[in-house]
Coordinates of C-alpha atoms in Angstrom, one line a residue:
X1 CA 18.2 -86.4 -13.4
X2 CA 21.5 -84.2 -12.7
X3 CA 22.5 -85.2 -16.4
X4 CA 19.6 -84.2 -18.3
X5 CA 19.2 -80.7 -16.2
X6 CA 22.6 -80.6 -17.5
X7 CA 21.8 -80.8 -21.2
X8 CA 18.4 -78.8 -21.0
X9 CA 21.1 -76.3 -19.8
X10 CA 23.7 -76.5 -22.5
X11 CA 20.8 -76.4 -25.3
X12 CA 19.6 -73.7 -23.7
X13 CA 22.9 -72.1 -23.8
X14 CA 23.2 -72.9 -27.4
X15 CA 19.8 -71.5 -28.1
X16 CA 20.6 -68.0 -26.6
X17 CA 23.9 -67.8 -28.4
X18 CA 21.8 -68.4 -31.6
X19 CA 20.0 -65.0 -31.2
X20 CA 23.2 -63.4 -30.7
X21 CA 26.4 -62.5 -32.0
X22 CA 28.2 -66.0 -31.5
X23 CA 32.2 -65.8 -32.5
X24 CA 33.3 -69.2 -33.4
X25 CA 37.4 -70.1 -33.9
X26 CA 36.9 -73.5 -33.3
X27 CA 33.3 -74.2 -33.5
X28 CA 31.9 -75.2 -36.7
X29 CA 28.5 -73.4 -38.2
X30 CA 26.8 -75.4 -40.3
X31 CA 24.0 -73.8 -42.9
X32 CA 21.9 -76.4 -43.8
X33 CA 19.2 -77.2 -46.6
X34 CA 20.5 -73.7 -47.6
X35 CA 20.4 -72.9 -51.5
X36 CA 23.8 -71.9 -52.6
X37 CA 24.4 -68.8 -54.9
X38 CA 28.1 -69.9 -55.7
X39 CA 29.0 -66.7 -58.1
X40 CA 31.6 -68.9 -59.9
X41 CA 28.6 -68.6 -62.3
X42 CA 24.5 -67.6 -62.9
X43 CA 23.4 -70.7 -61.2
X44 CA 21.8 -71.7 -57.9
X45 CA 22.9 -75.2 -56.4
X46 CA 19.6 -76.3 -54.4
X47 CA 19.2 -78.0 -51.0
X48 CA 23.2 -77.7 -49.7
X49 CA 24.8 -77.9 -46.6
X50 CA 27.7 -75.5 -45.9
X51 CA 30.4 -76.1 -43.4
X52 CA 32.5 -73.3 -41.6
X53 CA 35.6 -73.3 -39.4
X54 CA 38.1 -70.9 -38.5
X55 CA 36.6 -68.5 -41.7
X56 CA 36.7 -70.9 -44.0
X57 CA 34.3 -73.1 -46.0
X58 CA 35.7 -76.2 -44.9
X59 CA 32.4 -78.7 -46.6
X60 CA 30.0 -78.0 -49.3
X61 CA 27.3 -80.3 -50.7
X62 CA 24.4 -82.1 -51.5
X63 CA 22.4 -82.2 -47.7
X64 CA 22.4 -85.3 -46.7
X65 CA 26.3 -86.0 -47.9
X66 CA 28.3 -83.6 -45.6
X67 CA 29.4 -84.5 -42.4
X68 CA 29.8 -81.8 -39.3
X69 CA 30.4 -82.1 -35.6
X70 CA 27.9 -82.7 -33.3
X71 CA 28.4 -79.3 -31.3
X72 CA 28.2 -77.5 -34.4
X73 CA 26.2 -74.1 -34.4
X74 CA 23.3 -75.2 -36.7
X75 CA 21.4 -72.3 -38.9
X76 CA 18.6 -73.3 -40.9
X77 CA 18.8 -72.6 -44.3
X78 CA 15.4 -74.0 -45.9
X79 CA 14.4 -72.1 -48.3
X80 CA 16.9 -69.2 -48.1
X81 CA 19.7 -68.4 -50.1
X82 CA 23.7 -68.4 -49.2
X83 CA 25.9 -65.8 -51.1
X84 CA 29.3 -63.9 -50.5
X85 CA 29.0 -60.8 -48.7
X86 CA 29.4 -57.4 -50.9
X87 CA 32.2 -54.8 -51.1
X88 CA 31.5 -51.6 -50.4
X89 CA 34.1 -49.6 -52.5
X90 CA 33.4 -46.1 -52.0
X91 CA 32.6 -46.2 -48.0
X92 CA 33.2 -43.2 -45.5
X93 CA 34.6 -44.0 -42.0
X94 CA 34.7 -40.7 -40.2
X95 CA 37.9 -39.1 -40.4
X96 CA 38.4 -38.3 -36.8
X97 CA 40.6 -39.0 -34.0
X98 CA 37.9 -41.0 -32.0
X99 CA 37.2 -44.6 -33.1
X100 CA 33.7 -45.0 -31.4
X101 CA 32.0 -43.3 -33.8
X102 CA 34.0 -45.2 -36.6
X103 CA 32.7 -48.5 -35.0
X104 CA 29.0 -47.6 -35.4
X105 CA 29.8 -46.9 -39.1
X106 CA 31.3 -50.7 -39.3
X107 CA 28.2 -52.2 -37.6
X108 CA 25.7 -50.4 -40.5
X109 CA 27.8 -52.4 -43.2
X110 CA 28.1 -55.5 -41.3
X111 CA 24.4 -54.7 -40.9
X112 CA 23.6 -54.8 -44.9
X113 CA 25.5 -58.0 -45.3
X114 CA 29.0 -55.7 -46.4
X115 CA 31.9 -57.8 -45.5
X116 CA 34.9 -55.5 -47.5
X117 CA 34.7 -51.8 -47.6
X118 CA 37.5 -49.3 -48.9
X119 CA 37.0 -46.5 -46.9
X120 CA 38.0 -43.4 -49.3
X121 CA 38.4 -40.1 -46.8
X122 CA 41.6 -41.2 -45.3
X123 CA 42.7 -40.6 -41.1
X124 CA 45.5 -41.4 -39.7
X125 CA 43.3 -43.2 -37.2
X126 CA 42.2 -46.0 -40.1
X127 CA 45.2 -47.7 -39.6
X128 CA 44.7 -48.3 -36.5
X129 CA 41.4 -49.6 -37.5
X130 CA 42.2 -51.8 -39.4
X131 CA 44.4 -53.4 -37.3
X132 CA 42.3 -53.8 -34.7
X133 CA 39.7 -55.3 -37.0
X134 CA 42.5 -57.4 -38.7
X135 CA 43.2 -58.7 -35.1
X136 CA 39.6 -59.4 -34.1
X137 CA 39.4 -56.8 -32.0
X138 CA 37.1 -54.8 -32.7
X139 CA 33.9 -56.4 -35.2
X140 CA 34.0 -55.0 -38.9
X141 CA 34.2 -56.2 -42.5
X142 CA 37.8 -56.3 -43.9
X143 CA 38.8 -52.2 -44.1
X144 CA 41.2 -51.2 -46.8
X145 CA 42.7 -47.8 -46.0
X146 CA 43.1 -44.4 -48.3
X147 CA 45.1 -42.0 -47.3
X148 CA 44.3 -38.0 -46.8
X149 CA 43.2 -36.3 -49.9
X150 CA 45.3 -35.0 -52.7
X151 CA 43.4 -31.9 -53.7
X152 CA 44.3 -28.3 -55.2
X153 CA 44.7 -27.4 -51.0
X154 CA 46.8 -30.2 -50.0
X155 CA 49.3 -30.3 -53.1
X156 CA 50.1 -27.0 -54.2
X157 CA 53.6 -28.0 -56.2
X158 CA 54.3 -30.9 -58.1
X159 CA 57.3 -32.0 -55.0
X160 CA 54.7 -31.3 -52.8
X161 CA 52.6 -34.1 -54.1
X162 CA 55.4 -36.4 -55.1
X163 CA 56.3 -36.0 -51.0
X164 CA 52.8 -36.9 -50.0
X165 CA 52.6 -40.3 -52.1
X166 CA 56.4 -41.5 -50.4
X167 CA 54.8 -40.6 -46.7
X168 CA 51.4 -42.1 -47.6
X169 CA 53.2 -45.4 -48.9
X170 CA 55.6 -45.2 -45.6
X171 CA 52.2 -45.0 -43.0
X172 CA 51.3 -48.4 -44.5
X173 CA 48.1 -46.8 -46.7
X174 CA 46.4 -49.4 -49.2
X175 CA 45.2 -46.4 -51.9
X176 CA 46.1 -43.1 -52.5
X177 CA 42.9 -41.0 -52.5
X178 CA 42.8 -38.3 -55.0
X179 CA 40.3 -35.2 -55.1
X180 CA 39.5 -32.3 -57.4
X181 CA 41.8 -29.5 -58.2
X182 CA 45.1 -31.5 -59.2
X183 CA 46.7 -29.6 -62.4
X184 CA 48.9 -30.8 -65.1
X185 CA 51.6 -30.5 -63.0
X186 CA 51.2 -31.8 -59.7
X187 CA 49.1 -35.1 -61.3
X188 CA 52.4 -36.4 -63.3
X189 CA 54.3 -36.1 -59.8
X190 CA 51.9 -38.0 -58.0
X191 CA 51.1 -40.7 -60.7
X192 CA 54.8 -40.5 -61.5
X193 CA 56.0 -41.4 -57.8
X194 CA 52.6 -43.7 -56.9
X195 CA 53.6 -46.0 -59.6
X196 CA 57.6 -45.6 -58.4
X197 CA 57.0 -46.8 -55.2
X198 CA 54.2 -49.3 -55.8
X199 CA 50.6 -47.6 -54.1
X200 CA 47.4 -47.3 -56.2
X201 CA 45.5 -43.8 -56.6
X202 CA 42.0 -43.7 -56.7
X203 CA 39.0 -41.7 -57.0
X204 CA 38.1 -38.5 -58.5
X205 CA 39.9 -36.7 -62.1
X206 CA 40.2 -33.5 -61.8
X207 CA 38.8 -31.0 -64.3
X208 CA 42.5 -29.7 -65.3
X209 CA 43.8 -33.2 -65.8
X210 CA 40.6 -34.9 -67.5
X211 CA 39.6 -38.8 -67.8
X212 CA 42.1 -39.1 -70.9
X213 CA 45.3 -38.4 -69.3
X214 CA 43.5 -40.6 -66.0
X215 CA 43.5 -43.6 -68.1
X216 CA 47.2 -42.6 -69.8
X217 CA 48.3 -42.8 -66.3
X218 CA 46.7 -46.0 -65.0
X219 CA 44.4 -45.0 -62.1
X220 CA 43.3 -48.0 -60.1
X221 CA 39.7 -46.7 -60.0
X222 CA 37.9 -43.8 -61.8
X223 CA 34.8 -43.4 -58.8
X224 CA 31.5 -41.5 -59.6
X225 CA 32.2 -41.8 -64.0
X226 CA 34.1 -38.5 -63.1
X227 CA 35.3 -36.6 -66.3
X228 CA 33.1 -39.3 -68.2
X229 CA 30.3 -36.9 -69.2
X230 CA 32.9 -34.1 -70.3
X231 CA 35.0 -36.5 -72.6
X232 CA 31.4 -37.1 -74.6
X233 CA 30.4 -33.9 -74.8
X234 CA 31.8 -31.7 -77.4
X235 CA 33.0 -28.6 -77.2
X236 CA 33.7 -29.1 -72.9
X237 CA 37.1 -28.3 -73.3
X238 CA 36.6 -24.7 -73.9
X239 CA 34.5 -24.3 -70.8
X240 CA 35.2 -23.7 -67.1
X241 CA 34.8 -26.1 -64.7
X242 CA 32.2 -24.1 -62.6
X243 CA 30.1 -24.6 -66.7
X244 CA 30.1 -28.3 -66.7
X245 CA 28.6 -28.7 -63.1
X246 CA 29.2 -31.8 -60.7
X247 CA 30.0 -34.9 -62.4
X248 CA 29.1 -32.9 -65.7
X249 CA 26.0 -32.3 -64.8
X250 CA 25.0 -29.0 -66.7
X251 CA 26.1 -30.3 -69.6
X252 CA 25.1 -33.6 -70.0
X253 CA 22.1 -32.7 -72.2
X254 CA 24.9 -32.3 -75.0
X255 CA 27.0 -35.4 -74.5
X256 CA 27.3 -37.3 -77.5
X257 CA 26.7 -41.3 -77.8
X258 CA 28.5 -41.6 -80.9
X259 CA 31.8 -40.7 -78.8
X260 CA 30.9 -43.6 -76.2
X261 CA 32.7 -46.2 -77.9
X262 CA 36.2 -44.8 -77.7
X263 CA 35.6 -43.7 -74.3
X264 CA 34.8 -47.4 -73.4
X265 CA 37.9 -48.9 -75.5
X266 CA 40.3 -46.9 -73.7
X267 CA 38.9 -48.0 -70.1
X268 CA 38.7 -51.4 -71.4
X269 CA 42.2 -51.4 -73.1
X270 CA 43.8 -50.3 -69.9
X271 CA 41.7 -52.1 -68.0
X272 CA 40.7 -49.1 -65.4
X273 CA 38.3 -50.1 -63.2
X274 CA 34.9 -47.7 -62.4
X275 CA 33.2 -47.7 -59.4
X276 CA 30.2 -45.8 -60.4
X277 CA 28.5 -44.1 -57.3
X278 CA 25.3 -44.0 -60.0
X279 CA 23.2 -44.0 -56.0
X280 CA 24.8 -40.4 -55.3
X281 CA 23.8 -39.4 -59.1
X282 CA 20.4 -41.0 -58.8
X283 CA 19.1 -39.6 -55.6
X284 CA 21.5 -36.4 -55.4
X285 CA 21.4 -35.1 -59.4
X286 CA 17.9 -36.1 -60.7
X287 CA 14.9 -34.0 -60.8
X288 CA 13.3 -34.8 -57.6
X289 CA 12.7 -33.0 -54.7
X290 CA 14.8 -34.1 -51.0
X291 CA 11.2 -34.9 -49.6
X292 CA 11.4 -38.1 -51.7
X293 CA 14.3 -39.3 -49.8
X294 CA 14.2 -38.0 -46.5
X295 CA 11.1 -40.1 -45.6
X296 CA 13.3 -43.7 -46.3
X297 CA 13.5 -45.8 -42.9
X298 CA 17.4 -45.7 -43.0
X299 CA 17.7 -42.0 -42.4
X300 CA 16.7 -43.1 -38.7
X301 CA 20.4 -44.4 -38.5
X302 CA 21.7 -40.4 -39.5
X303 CA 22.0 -37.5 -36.8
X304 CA 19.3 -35.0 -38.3
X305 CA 22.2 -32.4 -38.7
X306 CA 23.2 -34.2 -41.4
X307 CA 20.4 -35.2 -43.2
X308 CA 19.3 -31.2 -42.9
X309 CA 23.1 -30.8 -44.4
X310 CA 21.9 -33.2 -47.2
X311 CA 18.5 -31.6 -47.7
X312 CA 20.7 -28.4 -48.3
X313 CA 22.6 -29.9 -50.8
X314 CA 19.6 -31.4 -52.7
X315 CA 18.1 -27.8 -52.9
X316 CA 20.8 -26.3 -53.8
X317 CA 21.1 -28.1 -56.6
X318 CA 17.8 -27.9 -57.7
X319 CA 17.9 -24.0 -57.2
X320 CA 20.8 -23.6 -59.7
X321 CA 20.3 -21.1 -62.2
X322 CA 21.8 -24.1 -64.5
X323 CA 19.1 -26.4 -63.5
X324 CA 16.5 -28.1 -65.9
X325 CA 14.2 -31.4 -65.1
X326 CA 14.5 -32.3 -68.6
X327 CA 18.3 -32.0 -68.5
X328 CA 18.5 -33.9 -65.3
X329 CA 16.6 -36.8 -66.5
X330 CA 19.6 -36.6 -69.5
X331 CA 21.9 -37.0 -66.6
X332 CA 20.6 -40.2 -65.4
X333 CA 20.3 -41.3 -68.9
X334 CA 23.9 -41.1 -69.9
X335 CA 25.2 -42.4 -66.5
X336 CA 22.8 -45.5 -67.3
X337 CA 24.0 -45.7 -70.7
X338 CA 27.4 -46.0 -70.1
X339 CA 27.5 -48.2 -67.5
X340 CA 25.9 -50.5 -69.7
X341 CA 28.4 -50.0 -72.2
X342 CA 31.3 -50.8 -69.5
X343 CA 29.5 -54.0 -69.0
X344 CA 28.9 -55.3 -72.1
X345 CA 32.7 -54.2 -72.8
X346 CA 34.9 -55.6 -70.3
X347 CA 35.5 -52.6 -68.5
X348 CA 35.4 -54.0 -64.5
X349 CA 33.2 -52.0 -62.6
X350 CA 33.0 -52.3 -58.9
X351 CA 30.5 -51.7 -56.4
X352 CA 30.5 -48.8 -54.2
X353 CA 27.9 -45.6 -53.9
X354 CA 29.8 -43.2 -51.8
X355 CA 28.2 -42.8 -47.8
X356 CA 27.3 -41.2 -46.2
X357 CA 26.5 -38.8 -48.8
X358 CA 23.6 -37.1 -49.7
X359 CA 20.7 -39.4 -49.0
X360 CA 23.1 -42.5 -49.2
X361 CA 23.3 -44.0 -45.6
X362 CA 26.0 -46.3 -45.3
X363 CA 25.2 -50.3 -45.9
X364 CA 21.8 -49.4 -46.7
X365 CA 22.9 -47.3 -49.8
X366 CA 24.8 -50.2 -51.5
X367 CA 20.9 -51.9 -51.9
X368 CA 20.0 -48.9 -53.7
X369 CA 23.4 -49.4 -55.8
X370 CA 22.1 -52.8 -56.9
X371 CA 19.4 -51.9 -57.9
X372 CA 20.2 -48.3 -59.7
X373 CA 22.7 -51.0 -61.6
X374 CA 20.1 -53.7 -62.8
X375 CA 18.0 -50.5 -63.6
X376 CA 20.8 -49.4 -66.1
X377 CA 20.6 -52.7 -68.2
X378 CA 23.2 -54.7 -66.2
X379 CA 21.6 -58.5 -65.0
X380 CA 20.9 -58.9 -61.2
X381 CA 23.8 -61.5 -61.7
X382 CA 26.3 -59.4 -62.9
X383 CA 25.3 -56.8 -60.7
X384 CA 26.2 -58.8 -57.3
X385 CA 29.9 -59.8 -59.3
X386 CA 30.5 -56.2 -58.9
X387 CA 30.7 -56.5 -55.3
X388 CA 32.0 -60.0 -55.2
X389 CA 33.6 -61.9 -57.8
X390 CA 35.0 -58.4 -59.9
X391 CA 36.5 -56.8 -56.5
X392 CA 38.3 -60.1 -54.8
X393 CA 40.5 -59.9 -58.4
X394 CA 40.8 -56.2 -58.2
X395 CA 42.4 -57.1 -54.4
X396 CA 43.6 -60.4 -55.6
X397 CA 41.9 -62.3 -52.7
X398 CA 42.0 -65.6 -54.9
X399 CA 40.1 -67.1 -51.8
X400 CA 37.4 -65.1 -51.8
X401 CA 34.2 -63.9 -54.1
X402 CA 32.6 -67.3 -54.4
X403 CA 31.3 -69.6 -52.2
X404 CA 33.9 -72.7 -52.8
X405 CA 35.9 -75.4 -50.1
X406 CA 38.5 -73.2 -48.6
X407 CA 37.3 -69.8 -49.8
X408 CA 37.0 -67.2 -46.5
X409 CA 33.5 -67.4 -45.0
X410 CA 32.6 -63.9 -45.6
X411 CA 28.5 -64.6 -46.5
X412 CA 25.4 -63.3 -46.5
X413 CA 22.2 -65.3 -45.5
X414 CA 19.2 -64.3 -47.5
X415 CA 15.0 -65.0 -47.6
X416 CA 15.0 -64.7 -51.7
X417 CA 16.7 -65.5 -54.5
X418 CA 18.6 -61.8 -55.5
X419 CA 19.1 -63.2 -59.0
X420 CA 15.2 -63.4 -59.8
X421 CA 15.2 -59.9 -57.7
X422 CA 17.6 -58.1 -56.8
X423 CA 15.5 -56.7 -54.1
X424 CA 16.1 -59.4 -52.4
X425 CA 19.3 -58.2 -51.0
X426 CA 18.1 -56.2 -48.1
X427 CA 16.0 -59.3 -46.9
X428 CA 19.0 -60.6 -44.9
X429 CA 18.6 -63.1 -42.1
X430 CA 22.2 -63.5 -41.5
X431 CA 26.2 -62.6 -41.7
X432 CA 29.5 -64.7 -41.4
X433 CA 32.0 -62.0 -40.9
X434 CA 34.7 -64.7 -40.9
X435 CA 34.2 -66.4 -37.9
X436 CA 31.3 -64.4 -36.4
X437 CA 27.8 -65.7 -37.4
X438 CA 25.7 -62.5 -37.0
X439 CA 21.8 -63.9 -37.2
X440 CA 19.0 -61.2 -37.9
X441 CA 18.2 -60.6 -34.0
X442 CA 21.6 -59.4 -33.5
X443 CA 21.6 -57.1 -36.8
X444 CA 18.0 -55.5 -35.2
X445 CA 19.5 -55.9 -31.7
X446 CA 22.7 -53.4 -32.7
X447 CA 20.7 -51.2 -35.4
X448 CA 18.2 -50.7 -33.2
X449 CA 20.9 -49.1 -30.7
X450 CA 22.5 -46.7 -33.8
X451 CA 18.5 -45.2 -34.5
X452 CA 18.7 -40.8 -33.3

């Protein structure tokens, strides 16, 4: 009697830990009947059983034909689909001296089945993150750290900026973050000296040093097609900044598709990769108003201070003197266009839509990503290599993108097939976070804490 009060107990155990956040360094968790989306290629393998220990994918095969220990964590997988988690390569953690608020950032990822982020507004503070996240410490996907910006207010002489990359490379950051208002001068120091002492710069070309000289000089990402819009448009270079408008925005209406192709060939001859941001375009630069956004479940997860601050931003927008639907709609177009034109010609993109930005609320805005993506011409598959297969060789994790026998257990559980619809990736039932199995009662459990 003692003995089986004994194992009603430990299943009972096991049954709680199931509903809950259940860290495993020794434990094995065991998907099974699961269908496999393996990203080594556009296939599904059907009816698998997956294996995990110590974040790795220590089994994978037909079910039926791979063993596992009997105290294994079990999670059904019938019917549902197992794929690597996405990057998030254009993510803000808040850029503040208290970590808390940080944390509740990481859980929205983790949340939306985001296993890497590159957060891109750089604190001193991140490195402390991500060493306590590196140490299992404190629960987040794997954090890769810019430094503060390089802007026209932070680097106002070319030694200046050559001083900022040696101290940024000395802190221990991953990417130098660059902003708008670099000149001529202060970019060749910066570039210059990154490359000299062997750290990466990323992220916006300023208007003075335009997307040519970018590529001359090797950026490791162009983010948000920045300077795109004004190498296709003739005539920009006798214009102001202020003229061409965000992201080329007032302008765009004049950019010219027969000067796509060499555009293309030079990011693809260098190899620069684009993270696109086309969410922030989508929902910040078209024609419609902020009511269409601010009604979306996920703002729930946003103080209403900021989404007022976003509202503000939309309108302004709108209200610009430069402002015409018709031209805004030509926006979107040439975005679309020539992202499909980095696809079809080997220029890597990567996935990443900039949040919390305007009506982009972190992990949820990297769904809206997806899709913006497919609705540019890309296939769901080679939308989700963006945020798997295409950034583990931009970081060159060779153990991780796919879902392989000793590849990291960074995965996402699904209820549908993403590459019939991509859709389907905000129906998530599950996360491995390396060796955390987060199941879709602890995701509502922890998001239902973060609601204002």
């Amino acid at each position: 009697m003692r003995s089986l009060i004994c194992m009603v107990l430990i299943l009972l155990a096991v049954s709680v830990r199931a509903q809950g956040l259940v860290s495993n360094w020794d434990r094995e968790v065991v998907f099974r009947s699961v269908n496999v989306i393996p990203m080594d290629a556009e296939r599904v393998l059907e009816n698998q059983t997956v294996v995990v220990r110590n974040g790795r994918i220590t089994a994978l095969g037909r079910e039926g034909s791979v063993r596992f220990a009997k105290d294994a964590l079990v999670v059904d997988g019938k019917g549902k689909y197992l794929m690597p988690g996405w990057a998030e390569m254009h993510a803000h953690v808040p850029p503040i001296d208290d970590i808390e608020p940080m944390k509740e950032v990481l859980t929205l990822y983790l949340a939306n089945g985001i296993t890497t982020i590159r957060g891109m507004l750089g604190h001193s503070r991140h490195l402390e993150l991500r060493s306590k996240i590196n140490a299992g410490e404190i629960l987040g996907p794997h954090f890769y750290a810019t430094g503060p910006s390089f802007n026209g207010q932070s680097v106002k002489t070319a030694a200046r900026g050559a001083e900022m990359v040696r101290e940024q490379k000395a802190a221990g950051y991953d990417f130098l973050k660059l902003h708008p208002g670099l000149t001529k001068e202060t970019f060749p120091a910066i570039a210059r000296t990154a490359k000299e002492v062997g750290i990466p710069f990323v992220g916006h070309v300023s208007f003075n040093v335009g997307v040519w000289r970018a590529i001359e000089a090797d950026y490791s990402s162009i983010d948000h097609l920045d300077g795109f819009i004004e190498a296709i448009t003739p005539g920009s270079d006798t214009l102001a900044e202020p003229e061409t408008g965000l992201f080329g925005a007032w302008i765009a209406h004049r950019a010219d598709p027969r000067l796509i192709p060499k555009l293309i060939k030079a990011l693809s001859d260098r190899q620069i990769h684009v993270v696109p941001t086309q969410a922030l375009a989508e929902r910040w630069q078209s024609p419609l108003p902020a009511s269409a956004y601010t009604s979306a479940p996920e703002m729930k997860y946003m103080k209403p201070q900021e989404i007022q601050g976003w509202v503000n931003a939309k309108n302004k927008y709108l209200s610009d003197p430069n402002f015409r639907k018709e031209n805004a709609e030509k926006l979107i177009q040439v975005r679309r266009q020539l992202l499909l034109e980095c696809q079809k010609n080997n220029v890597p993109l990567l996935l990443g839509s900039d949040a919390p930005q305007v009506f982009n609320v972190p992990g949820f805005s990297i769904h809206h990503e997806m899709k913006y993506l497919v609705d540019a011409g890309l296939t769901p598959y080679q939308t989700l290599r963006t945020g798997t297969v295409n950034v583990a060789k931009y970081l060159k994790k060779r153990d991780s993108g796919m879902i392989k026998t000793g590849f990291v257990s960074d995965l996402v559980l699904l209820s549908g097939n993403p590459l019939a619809d991509i859709g389907q990736t905000r129906n998530i039932e599950g996360v491995m976070m390396g060796t955390n199995w987060l199941p879709k009662t602890y995701i509502q459990q922890e998001l239902k804490k973060l609601e204002r």
